[in-house]
mmCIF file of C-alpha atoms in Angstrom:
data_model
loop_
_atom_site.group_PDB
_atom_site.id
_atom_site.type_symbol
_atom_site.label_atom_id
_atom_site.label_comp_id
_atom_site.label_asym_id
_atom_site.label_seq_id
_atom_site.Cartn_x
_atom_site.Cartn_y
_atom_site.Cartn_z
ATOM 1 C CA MET A 916 -17.514 13.834 -17.000
ATOM 2 C CA SER A 917 -18.998 16.782 -15.166
ATOM 3 C CA ASP A 918 -17.507 18.855 -12.418
ATOM 4 C CA ILE A 919 -20.560 18.932 -10.145
ATOM 5 C CA LEU A 920 -20.628 16.134 -7.623
ATOM 6 C CA ASN A 921 -22.926 13.303 -8.310
ATOM 7 C CA PRO A 922 -24.843 12.208 -5.232
ATOM 8 C CA GLU A 923 -24.830 8.391 -6.182
ATOM 9 C CA MET A 924 -21.026 8.484 -6.509
ATOM 10 C CA LEU A 925 -20.499 10.383 -3.248
ATOM 11 C CA LEU A 926 -22.280 7.492 -1.527
ATOM 12 C CA LEU A 927 -20.220 5.139 -3.101
ATOM 13 C CA ILE A 928 -16.987 6.710 -2.238
ATOM 14 C CA PHE A 929 -18.200 7.319 1.321
ATOM 15 C CA ALA A 930 -19.148 3.554 1.607
ATOM 16 C CA ALA A 931 -15.492 2.810 0.200
ATOM 17 C CA ALA A 932 -14.167 5.169 2.927
ATOM 18 C CA VAL A 933 -16.118 3.715 5.731
ATOM 19 C CA ALA A 934 -15.212 0.240 4.724
ATOM 20 C CA THR A 935 -11.486 1.170 4.191
ATOM 21 C CA PHE A 936 -11.416 2.890 7.904
ATOM 22 C CA LEU A 937 -12.873 -0.535 9.462
ATOM 23 C CA THR A 938 -10.172 -2.388 8.091
ATOM 24 C CA ARG A 939 -7.581 0.207 9.717
ATOM 25 C CA VAL A 940 -9.104 0.066 12.979
ATOM 26 C CA GLY A 941 -10.314 -3.586 12.783
ATOM 27 C CA GLY A 942 -7.146 -4.989 13.828
ATOM 28 C CA TYR A 943 -6.804 -2.716 16.937
ATOM 29 C CA VAL A 944 -10.370 -3.775 18.035
ATOM 30 C CA LEU A 945 -9.500 -7.533 17.805
ATOM 31 C CA ILE A 946 -6.040 -7.388 19.380
ATOM 32 C CA THR A 947 -7.124 -5.288 22.399
ATOM 33 C CA ARG A 948 -9.801 -7.756 23.362
ATOM 34 C CA MET A 949 -7.021 -10.373 23.746
ATOM 35 C CA LYS A 950 -4.499 -10.104 26.753
ATOM 36 C CA THR A 951 -1.348 -11.007 25.161
ATOM 37 C CA ILE A 952 -0.180 -12.006 21.589
ATOM 38 C CA PRO A 953 0.609 -15.791 21.333
ATOM 39 C CA PRO A 954 4.027 -16.230 19.505
ATOM 40 C CA ARG A 955 2.575 -17.862 16.642
ATOM 41 C CA MET A 956 0.226 -15.019 16.141
ATOM 42 C CA GLU A 957 2.982 -12.487 16.222
ATOM 43 C CA GLN A 958 5.067 -14.325 14.091
ATOM 44 C CA ALA A 959 1.970 -14.426 11.769
ATOM 45 C CA LEU A 960 1.614 -10.778 12.265
ATOM 46 C CA ASN A 961 5.270 -10.045 11.156
ATOM 47 C CA ALA A 962 4.770 -11.647 7.910
ATOM 48 C CA VAL A 963 1.881 -9.771 6.922
ATOM 49 C CA PRO A 964 3.296 -6.621 5.008
ATOM 50 C CA ALA A 965 5.399 -8.994 2.773
ATOM 51 C CA ALA A 966 2.607 -11.536 2.365
ATOM 52 C CA VAL A 967 0.274 -9.065 1.364
ATOM 53 C CA LEU A 968 2.477 -6.748 -0.955
ATOM 54 C CA THR A 969 3.629 -9.897 -2.687
ATOM 55 C CA THR A 970 -0.002 -10.495 -3.810
ATOM 56 C CA LEU A 971 0.157 -7.209 -5.539
ATOM 57 C CA VAL A 972 3.392 -7.853 -7.312
ATOM 58 C CA ALA A 973 3.051 -11.655 -8.442
ATOM 59 C CA PRO A 974 0.102 -11.543 -10.675
ATOM 60 C CA ALA A 975 1.617 -8.117 -12.255
ATOM 61 C CA PHE A 976 4.710 -9.983 -12.981
ATOM 62 C CA PHE A 977 3.064 -13.330 -14.548
ATOM 63 C CA ASN A 978 0.213 -11.647 -16.200
ATOM 64 C CA GLY A 979 2.604 -8.813 -17.611
ATOM 65 C CA GLY A 980 4.178 -8.803 -21.083
ATOM 66 C CA TRP A 981 7.914 -9.129 -21.597
ATOM 67 C CA ASP A 982 8.293 -5.437 -21.139
ATOM 68 C CA VAL A 983 6.736 -5.554 -17.805
ATOM 69 C CA LYS A 984 8.818 -8.655 -16.768
ATOM 70 C CA THR A 985 12.155 -7.197 -17.927
ATOM 71 C CA ALA A 986 11.296 -3.908 -16.112
ATOM 72 C CA MET A 987 10.686 -5.751 -12.886
ATOM 73 C CA LEU A 988 13.653 -8.119 -13.181
ATOM 74 C CA VAL A 989 15.931 -4.994 -13.740
ATOM 75 C CA ALA A 990 14.221 -3.224 -10.878
ATOM 76 C CA LEU A 991 14.683 -6.242 -8.733
ATOM 77 C CA MET A 992 18.615 -6.435 -9.563
ATOM 78 C CA VAL A 993 19.109 -2.606 -8.980
ATOM 79 C CA SER A 994 17.256 -2.772 -5.597
ATOM 80 C CA LEU A 995 20.131 -5.141 -4.128
ATOM 81 C CA ARG A 996 22.117 -1.940 -4.022
ATOM 82 C CA TYR A 997 20.213 0.965 -4.300
ATOM 83 C CA PRO A 998 17.241 2.517 -2.783
ATOM 84 C CA GLY A 999 13.591 2.622 -3.907
ATOM 85 C CA LEU A 1000 13.550 5.696 -6.073
ATOM 86 C CA ILE A 1001 16.442 4.621 -8.140
ATOM 87 C CA MET A 1002 15.110 1.041 -8.248
ATOM 88 C CA LEU A 1003 11.954 2.566 -9.655
ATOM 89 C CA ALA A 1004 13.616 4.984 -12.013
ATOM 90 C CA ALA A 1005 15.595 1.843 -13.574
ATOM 91 C CA GLY A 1006 12.390 -0.353 -13.645
ATOM 92 C CA TRP A 1007 10.855 2.618 -15.572
ATOM 93 C CA ALA A 1008 13.749 3.248 -17.885
ATOM 94 C CA ALA A 1009 13.845 -0.448 -18.869
ATOM 95 C CA ALA A 1010 10.126 -0.528 -19.670
ATOM 96 C CA MET A 1011 10.536 2.750 -21.613
ATOM 97 C CA THR A 1012 13.544 0.889 -23.336
ATOM 98 C CA SER A 1013 11.813 -2.305 -24.259
ATOM 99 C CA ARG A 1014 8.615 -0.576 -25.463
ATOM 100 C CA HIS A 1015 10.094 2.013 -27.605
ATOM 101 C CA LEU A 1016 13.280 0.557 -28.804
ATOM 102 C CA PHE A 1017 12.163 -3.166 -28.973
ATOM 103 C CA GLY A 1018 8.777 -2.821 -29.498
ATOM 104 C CA PHE A 1019 7.318 -5.390 -26.936
ATOM 105 C CA MET B 797 4.599 17.928 20.795
ATOM 106 C CA ASN B 798 8.158 17.471 20.114
ATOM 107 C CA ARG B 799 9.596 19.539 17.257
ATOM 108 C CA GLU B 800 12.345 17.393 16.276
ATOM 109 C CA ASP B 801 9.887 14.171 15.927
ATOM 110 C CA VAL B 802 7.438 16.362 13.868
ATOM 111 C CA ILE B 803 10.591 17.392 11.579
ATOM 112 C CA GLU B 804 11.714 13.770 11.234
ATOM 113 C CA GLY B 805 8.478 12.642 10.278
ATOM 114 C CA LEU B 806 7.749 15.375 7.630
ATOM 115 C CA LYS B 807 11.346 14.392 6.177
ATOM 116 C CA GLY B 808 10.364 10.659 6.160
ATOM 117 C CA GLY B 809 7.203 11.352 4.617
ATOM 118 C CA ALA B 810 8.307 13.492 1.851
ATOM 119 C CA ILE B 811 10.157 10.799 0.386
ATOM 120 C CA ILE B 812 7.018 8.561 0.328
ATOM 121 C CA ALA B 813 4.965 11.739 -0.853
ATOM 122 C CA ILE B 814 7.755 12.131 -3.963
ATOM 123 C CA SER B 815 7.708 8.421 -4.651
ATOM 124 C CA SER B 816 3.790 8.055 -4.619
ATOM 125 C CA ALA B 817 2.976 11.216 -6.498
ATOM 126 C CA PRO B 818 2.892 9.583 -9.725
ATOM 127 C CA PHE B 819 0.615 7.058 -8.418
ATOM 128 C CA ALA B 820 -1.643 10.120 -7.306
ATOM 129 C CA ILE B 821 -1.465 11.579 -10.660
ATOM 130 C CA LEU B 822 -2.058 8.123 -12.318
ATOM 131 C CA PHE B 823 -5.336 7.762 -10.072
ATOM 132 C CA GLY B 824 -6.614 11.386 -10.941
ATOM 133 C CA ALA B 825 -5.949 10.637 -14.521
ATOM 134 C CA VAL B 826 -7.515 7.312 -14.229
ATOM 135 C CA ALA B 827 -10.531 8.450 -12.382
ATOM 136 C CA VAL B 828 -11.761 11.242 -14.819
ATOM 137 C CA ASP B 829 -10.899 8.519 -17.668
ATOM 138 C CA ASN B 830 -13.583 6.410 -16.147
ATOM 139 C CA GLY B 831 -16.026 9.043 -15.546
ATOM 140 C CA LEU B 832 -15.337 10.692 -12.156
ATOM 141 C CA SER B 833 -15.256 14.417 -12.037
ATOM 142 C CA VAL B 834 -12.207 16.220 -10.915
ATOM 143 C CA LEU B 835 -14.029 16.928 -7.273
ATOM 144 C CA ASP B 836 -15.108 13.091 -7.173
ATOM 145 C CA ALA B 837 -11.472 11.863 -7.514
ATOM 146 C CA ALA B 838 -10.427 14.633 -5.082
ATOM 147 C CA VAL B 839 -13.019 13.589 -2.251
ATOM 148 C CA MET B 840 -11.994 9.813 -2.932
ATOM 149 C CA SER B 841 -8.440 10.620 -2.284
ATOM 150 C CA ALA B 842 -9.200 12.714 0.830
ATOM 151 C CA THR B 843 -11.656 10.060 2.414
ATOM 152 C CA VAL B 844 -10.421 6.728 1.400
ATOM 153 C CA TYR B 845 -6.779 7.482 1.069
ATOM 154 C CA ALA B 846 -5.623 4.081 -0.072
ATOM 155 C CA GLY B 847 -4.022 4.122 -3.402
ATOM 156 C CA ALA B 848 -4.078 0.575 -4.517
ATOM 157 C CA SER B 849 -7.852 -0.062 -3.560
ATOM 158 C CA GLN B 850 -8.667 3.552 -5.083
ATOM 159 C CA LEU B 851 -7.309 2.302 -8.329
ATOM 160 C CA VAL B 852 -9.134 -0.929 -8.060
ATOM 161 C CA GLY B 853 -12.426 0.822 -7.216
ATOM 162 C CA ILE B 854 -12.049 3.296 -10.257
ATOM 163 C CA GLU B 855 -11.368 0.247 -12.404
ATOM 164 C CA LEU B 856 -14.534 -1.714 -11.568
ATOM 165 C CA PHE B 857 -16.467 1.531 -11.736
ATOM 166 C CA GLY B 858 -15.472 2.072 -15.328
ATOM 167 C CA HIS B 859 -16.610 -1.394 -15.978
ATOM 168 C CA HIS B 860 -20.025 -0.860 -14.351
ATOM 169 C CA VAL B 861 -19.804 -3.312 -11.612
ATOM 170 C CA ALA B 862 -22.481 -3.436 -9.022
ATOM 171 C CA PRO B 863 -21.590 -0.466 -6.397
ATOM 172 C CA TRP B 864 -21.607 -2.985 -3.360
ATOM 173 C CA LEU B 865 -19.382 -5.132 -5.246
ATOM 174 C CA ILE B 866 -17.091 -2.023 -5.727
ATOM 175 C CA VAL B 867 -17.180 -1.483 -1.839
ATOM 176 C CA LEU B 868 -16.501 -5.209 -1.137
ATOM 177 C CA SER B 869 -13.563 -5.006 -3.660
ATOM 178 C CA ILE B 870 -11.944 -2.298 -1.915
ATOM 179 C CA PHE B 871 -12.635 -3.858 1.612
ATOM 180 C CA ALA B 872 -10.606 -6.849 0.135
ATOM 181 C CA VAL B 873 -7.881 -5.041 -1.089
ATOM 182 C CA ASN B 874 -7.539 -3.237 2.172
ATOM 183 C CA PHE B 875 -8.122 -6.111 4.409
ATOM 184 C CA ARG B 876 -4.438 -5.997 5.097
ATOM 185 C CA HIS B 877 -4.784 -3.059 7.226
ATOM 186 C CA ILE B 878 -6.671 -5.057 9.845
ATOM 187 C CA LEU B 879 -3.372 -6.965 10.221
ATOM 188 C CA TYR B 880 -1.431 -3.884 9.978
ATOM 189 C CA SER B 881 -3.497 -1.978 13.055
ATOM 190 C CA ALA B 882 -3.287 -5.209 15.000
ATOM 191 C CA ALA B 883 0.532 -5.235 14.784
ATOM 192 C CA LEU B 884 0.855 -1.667 15.115
ATOM 193 C CA THR B 885 -1.233 -1.256 18.447
ATOM 194 C CA ARG B 886 1.662 -2.256 20.615
ATOM 195 C CA PHE B 887 3.729 0.591 19.690
ATOM 196 C CA ILE B 888 0.914 3.143 19.771
ATOM 197 C CA SER B 889 -0.840 2.070 23.123
ATOM 198 C CA HIS B 890 0.264 5.484 24.713
ATOM 199 C CA PHE B 891 -1.697 7.510 22.265
ATOM 200 C CA SER B 892 -5.122 8.935 23.227
ATOM 201 C CA PRO B 893 -8.383 7.788 21.824
ATOM 202 C CA ILE B 894 -8.449 10.715 19.506
ATOM 203 C CA GLN B 895 -4.776 10.314 18.282
ATOM 204 C CA LYS B 896 -5.418 6.626 17.642
ATOM 205 C CA PHE B 897 -8.460 7.677 15.383
ATOM 206 C CA PHE B 898 -6.096 9.920 13.213
ATOM 207 C CA ALA B 899 -3.274 7.198 13.355
ATOM 208 C CA PHE B 900 -5.625 4.469 12.197
ATOM 209 C CA PHE B 901 -7.221 6.815 9.432
ATOM 210 C CA LEU B 902 -3.556 7.732 8.209
ATOM 211 C CA LEU B 903 -2.380 4.019 8.425
ATOM 212 C CA THR B 904 -0.831 3.395 4.916
ATOM 213 C CA ASP B 905 1.602 0.846 3.637
ATOM 214 C CA PRO B 906 4.775 3.086 4.265
ATOM 215 C CA GLN B 907 3.229 4.430 7.315
ATOM 216 C CA PHE B 908 2.999 0.929 8.899
ATOM 217 C CA ALA B 909 6.413 0.088 7.752
ATOM 218 C CA GLU B 910 8.013 2.934 9.045
ATOM 219 C CA SER B 911 6.272 2.726 12.557
ATOM 220 C CA VAL B 912 7.089 -0.842 13.123
ATOM 221 C CA LYS B 913 10.729 -0.038 12.229
ATOM 222 C CA ARG B 914 10.930 2.801 14.620
ATOM 223 C CA GLY B 915 9.057 0.674 17.319
ATOM 224 C CA GLU B 916 11.458 -2.198 17.008
ATOM 225 C CA ASP B 917 14.721 -0.408 16.809
ATOM 226 C CA GLY B 918 14.171 1.648 20.042
ATOM 227 C CA ARG B 919 13.261 4.943 18.530
ATOM 228 C CA GLY B 920 9.563 4.583 19.430
ATOM 229 C CA VAL B 921 6.729 6.057 17.754
ATOM 230 C CA SER B 922 5.458 9.445 18.977
ATOM 231 C CA PHE B 923 2.533 10.830 17.943
ATOM 232 C CA ALA B 924 4.323 13.993 16.610
ATOM 233 C CA TRP B 925 6.459 11.967 14.224
ATOM 234 C CA TYR B 926 3.258 9.933 13.320
ATOM 235 C CA LEU B 927 1.319 12.880 12.339
ATOM 236 C CA GLY B 928 4.256 14.650 10.584
ATOM 237 C CA PHE B 929 4.949 11.442 8.480
ATOM 238 C CA GLY B 930 1.370 10.777 7.921
ATOM 239 C CA LEU B 931 0.302 14.369 6.970
ATOM 240 C CA SER B 932 3.389 14.894 4.617
ATOM 241 C CA ILE B 933 1.935 11.828 2.613
ATOM 242 C CA TYR B 934 -1.762 12.698 2.839
ATOM 243 C CA PHE B 935 -1.776 16.195 1.437
ATOM 244 C CA PRO B 936 0.514 15.698 -1.359
ATOM 245 C CA TRP B 937 -1.688 12.634 -2.280
ATOM 246 C CA LEU B 938 -4.852 14.751 -2.364
ATOM 247 C CA PHE B 939 -2.990 17.288 -4.194
ATOM 248 C CA PHE B 940 -1.412 15.341 -6.762
ATOM 249 C CA SER B 941 -4.820 13.287 -7.147
ATOM 250 C CA GLY B 942 -6.439 16.588 -7.820
ATOM 251 C CA VAL B 943 -3.336 17.459 -10.678
ATOM 252 C CA GLY B 944 -3.638 14.154 -12.094
ATOM 253 C CA ALA B 945 -7.400 14.422 -12.592
ATOM 254 C CA TRP B 946 -7.235 17.982 -13.924
ATOM 255 C CA PHE B 947 -4.614 16.936 -16.558
ATOM 256 C CA GLY B 948 -5.880 13.502 -16.844
ATOM 257 C CA SER B 949 -7.165 13.798 -20.387
ATOM 258 C CA MET B 950 -3.612 15.075 -21.705
ATOM 259 C CA ILE B 951 -1.853 11.877 -20.506
ATOM 260 C CA GLY B 952 -3.355 9.716 -23.128
ATOM 261 C CA ASP B 953 -2.322 5.989 -23.038
ATOM 262 C CA PRO B 954 -0.402 5.341 -19.757
ATOM 263 C CA ARG B 955 1.469 2.563 -21.487
ATOM 264 C CA THR B 956 3.268 4.930 -23.758
ATOM 265 C CA LEU B 957 5.061 6.469 -20.830
ATOM 266 C CA ALA B 958 5.416 3.249 -19.042
ATOM 267 C CA ILE B 959 3.082 4.435 -15.943
ATOM 268 C CA ASP B 960 1.607 1.329 -15.563
ATOM 269 C CA VAL B 961 4.969 -0.664 -14.614
ATOM 270 C CA LEU B 962 5.765 1.682 -11.790
ATOM 271 C CA LEU B 963 2.754 0.648 -9.528
ATOM 272 C CA PRO B 964 3.933 -3.223 -9.259
ATOM 273 C CA THR B 965 7.588 -1.946 -9.445
ATOM 274 C CA TYR B 966 6.734 0.278 -6.248
ATOM 275 C CA PHE B 967 4.920 -2.693 -4.513
ATOM 276 C CA MET B 968 8.172 -5.045 -5.349
ATOM 277 C CA GLY B 969 10.390 -2.695 -3.756
ATOM 278 C CA LEU B 970 8.374 -2.571 -0.516
ATOM 279 C CA VAL B 971 8.448 -6.416 -0.368
ATOM 280 C CA LEU B 972 12.208 -6.591 -0.718
ATOM 281 C CA ALA B 973 12.709 -4.145 2.020
ATOM 282 C CA PHE B 974 11.644 -7.097 4.388
ATOM 283 C CA ARG B 975 14.022 -9.630 2.910
ATOM 284 C CA GLN B 976 15.980 -9.806 6.168
ATOM 285 C CA ARG B 977 12.963 -11.069 8.214
ATOM 286 C CA MET B 978 12.758 -14.377 9.507
ATOM 287 C CA GLY B 979 10.932 -16.634 7.159
ATOM 288 C CA PHE B 980 10.821 -14.044 4.394
ATOM 289 C CA TYR B 981 11.459 -16.706 1.559
ATOM 290 C CA PRO B 982 8.826 -19.127 2.367
ATOM 291 C CA VAL B 983 6.309 -16.476 2.983
ATOM 292 C CA VAL B 984 6.947 -14.706 -0.261
ATOM 293 C CA PHE B 985 7.063 -18.107 -2.116
ATOM 294 C CA ALA B 986 3.377 -18.922 -0.501
ATOM 295 C CA SER B 987 1.933 -15.681 -1.143
ATOM 296 C CA THR B 988 3.186 -15.845 -4.805
ATOM 297 C CA LEU B 989 1.695 -19.245 -5.290
ATOM 298 C CA GLY B 990 -1.561 -18.521 -3.346
ATOM 299 C CA SER B 991 -2.186 -15.175 -5.271
ATOM 300 C CA ILE B 992 -1.422 -16.669 -8.419
ATOM 301 C CA ALA B 993 -3.851 -19.652 -7.983
ATOM 302 C CA ALA B 994 -6.591 -17.563 -6.426
ATOM 303 C CA TYR B 995 -6.150 -14.972 -9.508
ATOM 304 C CA HIS B 996 -7.213 -17.819 -12.118
ATOM 305 C CA LEU B 997 -9.304 -19.819 -9.908
ATOM 306 C CA VAL B 998 -11.313 -17.055 -8.016
ATOM 307 C CA GLY B 999 -10.537 -13.971 -9.576
ATOM 308 C CA SER B 1000 -9.463 -10.225 -8.973
ATOM 309 C CA PRO B 1001 -9.484 -8.650 -6.410
ATOM 310 C CA TRP B 1002 -9.687 -11.728 -4.120
ATOM 311 C CA HIS B 1003 -6.208 -12.928 -5.140
ATOM 312 C CA VAL B 1004 -5.154 -10.145 -2.693
ATOM 313 C CA SER B 1005 -6.693 -11.328 0.280
ATOM 314 C CA ILE B 1006 -6.344 -15.092 -0.453
ATOM 315 C CA GLY B 1007 -2.933 -14.957 -1.244
ATOM 316 C CA ALA B 1008 -1.851 -13.060 1.759
ATOM 317 C CA ALA B 1009 -3.812 -15.420 4.041
ATOM 318 C CA VAL B 1010 -1.689 -18.228 2.470
ATOM 319 C CA GLY B 1011 1.343 -16.577 3.195
ATOM 320 C CA VAL B 1012 0.333 -15.379 6.920
ATOM 321 C CA ALA B 1013 -0.639 -19.044 7.479
ATOM 322 C CA VAL B 1014 2.762 -20.371 6.396
ATOM 323 C CA ALA B 1015 4.473 -17.877 8.489
ATOM 324 C CA ALA B 1016 2.296 -18.917 11.494
ATOM 325 C CA LEU B 1017 3.117 -22.678 10.808
ATOM 326 C CA LEU B 1018 6.994 -22.164 10.343
ATOM 327 C CA PRO B 1019 8.872 -23.193 13.347
ATOM 328 C CA LEU B 1020 9.276 -20.911 16.270
ATOM 329 C CA PRO B 1021 12.963 -19.656 16.930
ATOM 330 C CA ALA B 1022 14.531 -21.193 20.156
ATOM 331 C CA SER B 1023 15.498 -17.738 21.540
ATOM 332 C CA GLU B 1024 14.036 -14.412 21.147
ATOM 333 C CA PRO B 1025 15.346 -13.025 17.834
ATOM 334 C CA LYS B 1026 15.719 -9.276 17.101
ATOM 335 C CA PRO B 1027 14.419 -8.952 13.676
ATOM 336 C CA ILE B 1028 16.918 -6.554 11.836
ATOM 337 C CA ALA B 1029 14.599 -4.599 9.919
ATOM 338 C CA GLU B 1030 16.171 -3.159 6.743
ATOM 339 C CA GLU B 1031 13.132 -1.586 5.216
ATOM 340 C CA ALA B 1032 13.346 0.874 2.403
ATOM 341 C CA GLU B 1033 11.802 4.219 2.194
ATOM 342 C CA ALA B 1034 9.865 3.649 -0.846
#
């Protein structure tokens, strides 16, 4: 751990930044080459956010211990009525409780 | 620039900034823990600006994975942005090329979700709103990454403070916000199966792109609605 910049690290970070920017502009480049969006493609595009975010959630839930599962289930129930931050706080509280009171 | 739009954007973005601050702090702390300097962590947040992929990159760096594989993994985690920018294009066609450059640089999950919501409910996506929203997430993200890196060594084990459950819970909230959409349940079910199968058969981080592709394929194969439906998006802020 040092506070000077490591050239190799910087190169890696900039490569990652370029790769990330390419993903952010890539869909625009693709879509502007096509005149209209076919309905099926539009339906597919509309499903993208839920489809991708699910892949960040599902493995965390199934690979997590009972503490993580409990936290996420509590958060799921809270989210049916309350906004995101309250849901997050409820999940966090559930994880803290199961870890420190029940020792999961 | 429309002042009201800027202020509305700043307000909306501030909510995201607050809820993502723990992840920025987490990123900074984990980055230092894996051998990056405070400056490295700040540069990464400023240039990559994609939380989940930054955490994946740091994790792999800590395990001494080959640099090209780290970049490829970050690309895989961020692959969803290709589909975001494709879906966003119809709402920002009035932006100038330079405005588009900044718009795509700032294109994150909440930025996309909120822009689509505004585009679909008729409020429209002005550059003033977009920039206000984006920058009020960008600068706090950078700031809290630095804070996290600075105090990284003092946090100790993130499990003790249950920091590790925040990220999946946050992503779950984003997913649930789309539950009013057509085809939500089949898509989420397919992505769940796809990502779990890929996780065990191919390995991380490919489960992200593979699982998403399965979900999107299912969406494309679902029967088309007879009349044009108006998707009533009830997306939450966090």
